[in-house]
PDB file of C-alpha atoms in Angstrom:
ATOM      1  CA  MET A   1       1.601 -32.765  72.134  1.00  0.00           C
ATOM      2  CA  ASP A   2       3.969 -35.120  71.434  1.00  0.00           C
ATOM      3  CA  LYS A   3       5.735 -37.335  73.791  1.00  0.00           C
ATOM      4  CA  ILE A   4       8.392 -39.337  75.013  1.00  0.00           C
ATOM      5  CA  ARG A   5       7.894 -42.289  76.919  1.00  0.00           C
ATOM      6  CA  LEU A   6      10.219 -44.752  79.723  1.00  0.00           C
ATOM      7  CA  ASN A   7       9.115 -48.001  80.261  1.00  0.00           C
ATOM      8  CA  ARG A   8       9.349 -49.618  82.904  1.00  0.00           C
ATOM      9  CA  MET A   9      11.825 -48.139  84.715  1.00  0.00           C
ATOM     10  CA  LYS A  10      13.068 -49.799  87.683  1.00  0.00           C
ATOM     11  CA  PHE A  11      14.701 -49.552  91.106  1.00  0.00           C
ATOM     12  CA  TYR A  12      14.321 -50.694  94.842  1.00  0.00           C
ATOM     13  CA  GLY A  13      12.844 -48.924  97.450  1.00  0.00           C
ATOM     14  CA  TYR A  14      10.898 -48.354 100.983  1.00  0.00           C
ATOM     15  CA  HIS A  15       7.670 -47.046 100.248  1.00  0.00           C
ATOM     16  CA  GLY A  16       4.949 -48.447 101.787  1.00  0.00           C
ATOM     17  CA  VAL A  17       2.354 -48.410 105.097  1.00  0.00           C
ATOM     18  CA  PHE A  18       3.856 -51.851 106.522  1.00  0.00           C
ATOM     19  CA  ALA A  19       6.831 -51.583 108.814  1.00  0.00           C
ATOM     20  CA  GLU A  20       7.882 -54.654 107.142  1.00  0.00           C
ATOM     21  CA  GLU A  21       8.190 -52.189 103.610  1.00  0.00           C
ATOM     22  CA  GLN A  22       9.908 -49.827 104.935  1.00  0.00           C
ATOM     23  CA  LYS A  23      12.543 -51.986 106.680  1.00  0.00           C
ATOM     24  CA  LEU A  24      12.692 -53.874 103.803  1.00  0.00           C
ATOM     25  CA  GLY A  25      12.537 -52.460 101.513  1.00  0.00           C
ATOM     26  CA  GLN A  26      10.684 -53.509  97.269  1.00  0.00           C
ATOM     27  CA  ARG A  27      10.920 -53.693  94.053  1.00  0.00           C
ATOM     28  CA  PHE A  28       9.122 -50.754  91.580  1.00  0.00           C
ATOM     29  CA  GLN A  29       8.811 -50.056  88.464  1.00  0.00           C
ATOM     30  CA  VAL A  30       7.792 -46.266  87.145  1.00  0.00           C
ATOM     31  CA  ASP A  31       6.375 -45.532  83.127  1.00  0.00           C
ATOM     32  CA  LEU A  32       6.783 -41.948  82.507  1.00  0.00           C
ATOM     33  CA  THR A  33       4.272 -40.024  79.679  1.00  0.00           C
ATOM     34  CA  LEU A  34       6.126 -36.292  79.376  1.00  0.00           C
ATOM     35  CA  GLU A  35       4.494 -34.235  76.753  1.00  0.00           C
ATOM     36  CA  LEU A  36       5.490 -31.282  74.945  1.00  0.00           C
ATOM     37  CA  ASP A  37       7.104 -29.734  71.658  1.00  0.00           C
ATOM     38  CA  LEU A  38       9.222 -31.554  69.987  1.00  0.00           C
ATOM     39  CA  THR A  39       9.056 -29.988  66.631  1.00  0.00           C
ATOM     40  CA  GLU A  40      12.166 -27.779  67.457  1.00  0.00           C
ATOM     41  CA  ALA A  41      14.862 -31.355  68.288  1.00  0.00           C
ATOM     42  CA  ALA A  42      13.497 -32.494  65.868  1.00  0.00           C
ATOM     43  CA  SER A  43      14.309 -30.114  62.663  1.00  0.00           C
ATOM     44  CA  THR A  44      17.594 -29.516  64.728  1.00  0.00           C
ATOM     45  CA  ASP A  45      18.798 -32.842  65.468  1.00  0.00           C
ATOM     46  CA  ASP A  46      20.032 -31.007  68.862  1.00  0.00           C
ATOM     47  CA  LEU A  47      19.615 -33.080  72.474  1.00  0.00           C
ATOM     48  CA  THR A  48      18.732 -29.469  73.604  1.00  0.00           C
ATOM     49  CA  LYS A  49      15.627 -28.796  72.911  1.00  0.00           C
ATOM     50  CA  SER A  50      14.370 -32.361  73.992  1.00  0.00           C
ATOM     51  CA  ILE A  51      14.400 -33.926  77.539  1.00  0.00           C
ATOM     52  CA  ASP A  52      17.365 -36.529  77.729  1.00  0.00           C
ATOM     53  CA  TYR A  53      16.214 -39.239  79.277  1.00  0.00           C
ATOM     54  CA  GLY A  54      19.735 -40.271  81.734  1.00  0.00           C
ATOM     55  CA  ASP A  55      18.325 -36.959  83.591  1.00  0.00           C
ATOM     56  CA  VAL A  56      15.443 -38.578  83.452  1.00  0.00           C
ATOM     57  CA  TYR A  57      15.467 -41.187  84.843  1.00  0.00           C
ATOM     58  CA  ALA A  58      18.489 -39.911  87.440  1.00  0.00           C
ATOM     59  CA  ARG A  59      15.762 -37.731  88.792  1.00  0.00           C
ATOM     60  CA  VAL A  60      13.293 -41.139  89.141  1.00  0.00           C
ATOM     61  CA  GLN A  61      15.415 -42.543  90.885  1.00  0.00           C
ATOM     62  CA  LYS A  62      16.541 -40.294  93.465  1.00  0.00           C
ATOM     63  CA  ILE A  63      12.831 -39.974  94.369  1.00  0.00           C
ATOM     64  CA  VAL A  64      11.705 -44.286  94.528  1.00  0.00           C
ATOM     65  CA  GLU A  65      15.692 -44.657  95.742  1.00  0.00           C
ATOM     66  CA  GLY A  66      15.384 -42.440  98.343  1.00  0.00           C
ATOM     67  CA  GLU A  67      13.070 -41.073 101.153  1.00  0.00           C
ATOM     68  CA  PRO A  68      10.479 -43.736 102.303  1.00  0.00           C
ATOM     69  CA  ARG A  69       6.637 -42.818 102.372  1.00  0.00           C
ATOM     70  CA  GLN A  70       3.311 -44.681 103.123  1.00  0.00           C
ATOM     71  CA  LEU A  71       1.600 -44.531 100.067  1.00  0.00           C
ATOM     72  CA  LEU A  72       2.381 -44.729  96.425  1.00  0.00           C
ATOM     73  CA  GLU A  73       0.397 -41.100  95.597  1.00  0.00           C
ATOM     74  CA  ALA A  74       3.281 -39.084  97.310  1.00  0.00           C
ATOM     75  CA  VAL A  75       5.250 -40.779  95.328  1.00  0.00           C
ATOM     76  CA  ALA A  76       4.308 -40.552  91.930  1.00  0.00           C
ATOM     77  CA  ASP A  77       3.376 -36.522  93.179  1.00  0.00           C
ATOM     78  CA  SER A  78       7.168 -36.387  93.801  1.00  0.00           C
ATOM     79  CA  ILE A  79       8.289 -37.617  90.614  1.00  0.00           C
ATOM     80  CA  THR A  80       6.042 -35.262  88.297  1.00  0.00           C
ATOM     81  CA  LYS A  81       6.730 -32.094  90.450  1.00  0.00           C
ATOM     82  CA  GLU A  82       9.865 -32.738  90.151  1.00  0.00           C
ATOM     83  CA  LEU A  83      10.581 -32.936  86.501  1.00  0.00           C
ATOM     84  CA  LEU A  84       7.701 -30.444  85.442  1.00  0.00           C
ATOM     85  CA  SER A  85      10.196 -27.397  87.507  1.00  0.00           C
ATOM     86  CA  ALA A  86      13.345 -29.437  86.119  1.00  0.00           C
ATOM     87  CA  TYR A  87      11.956 -29.596  82.729  1.00  0.00           C
ATOM     88  CA  PRO A  88      10.095 -25.110  81.354  1.00  0.00           C
ATOM     89  CA  ILE A  89       9.366 -27.469  78.293  1.00  0.00           C
ATOM     90  CA  LEU A  90       7.391 -29.726  79.365  1.00  0.00           C
ATOM     91  CA  ASN A  91       4.069 -29.062  79.419  1.00  0.00           C
ATOM     92  CA  GLN A  92       2.396 -32.662  81.534  1.00  0.00           C
ATOM     93  CA  CYS A  93       3.936 -35.960  83.162  1.00  0.00           C
ATOM     94  CA  THR A  94       2.529 -39.186  83.787  1.00  0.00           C
ATOM     95  CA  VAL A  95       3.467 -41.307  85.996  1.00  0.00           C
ATOM     96  CA  VAL A  96       2.246 -44.889  87.283  1.00  0.00           C
ATOM     97  CA  LEU A  97       4.367 -45.917  89.517  1.00  0.00           C
ATOM     98  CA  ILE A  98       3.628 -49.822  89.709  1.00  0.00           C
ATOM     99  CA  LYS A  99       4.642 -52.023  92.696  1.00  0.00           C
ATOM    100  CA  PRO A 100       4.877 -55.691  92.427  1.00  0.00           C
ATOM    101  CA  ASP A 101       3.245 -58.709  94.372  1.00  0.00           C
ATOM    102  CA  PRO A 102       2.117 -56.227  96.467  1.00  0.00           C
ATOM    103  CA  PRO A 103       1.904 -57.626 100.471  1.00  0.00           C
ATOM    104  CA  ILE A 104      -1.755 -57.602 100.392  1.00  0.00           C
ATOM    105  CA  PRO A 105      -3.873 -61.076 100.343  1.00  0.00           C
ATOM    106  CA  GLY A 106      -5.103 -62.442  97.362  1.00  0.00           C
ATOM    107  CA  HIS A 107      -2.772 -62.991  94.594  1.00  0.00           C
ATOM    108  CA  TYR A 108      -2.031 -60.432  92.707  1.00  0.00           C
ATOM    109  CA  ASP A 109       0.864 -59.541  90.236  1.00  0.00           C
ATOM    110  CA  SER A 110       0.932 -55.446  90.639  1.00  0.00           C
ATOM    111  CA  VAL A 111      -0.690 -52.402  91.808  1.00  0.00           C
ATOM    112  CA  SER A 112      -0.237 -49.297  90.448  1.00  0.00           C
ATOM    113  CA  ILE A 113      -0.966 -45.275  90.716  1.00  0.00           C
ATOM    114  CA  GLU A 114      -0.844 -43.478  87.325  1.00  0.00           C
ATOM    115  CA  ILE A 115      -0.546 -39.851  88.419  1.00  0.00           C
ATOM    116  CA  THR A 116      -1.432 -37.139  85.666  1.00  0.00           C
ATOM    117  CA  ARG A 117       0.248 -33.712  86.287  1.00  0.00           C
ATOM    118  CA  ALA A 118      -0.191 -30.210  84.030  1.00  0.00           C
ATOM    119  CA  ARG A 119       2.572 -26.817  84.009  1.00  0.00           C
ATOM    120  CA  ALA A 120      -0.564 -24.764  85.677  1.00  0.00           C
ATOM    121  CA  GLY A 121      -2.026 -23.005  82.544  1.00  0.00           C
ATOM    122  CA  ASN A 122      -2.178 -25.943  80.532  1.00  0.00           C
ATOM    123  CA  GLY A 123      -4.909 -27.989  81.479  1.00  0.00           C
TER     124      GLY A 123
END
């Protein structure tokens, strides 16, 4: 399967379990792996046979910068559902949602959640 990757998209959102996180917000990063057949796009040089990165970014931005959620798992799952719904040619989507500098005891560079969802019938 062919893949499109969007790496380290940066957003500011209000997700987290602690009230301060939902009030003050924080930075988030998103890595995406989109799995689809790019044979026709490659042979025709036609964007309509692929997925527009700018449109993907806007859809992810709306979710990450949108409604506050407590769990990163919920945010990442919303992204996969949105993308699989929006792009019929997309077979599978992996989202890595990264929270730099999480407000937890100890020294952490970041925490992340990775979720993979496939279109029904594709595994």
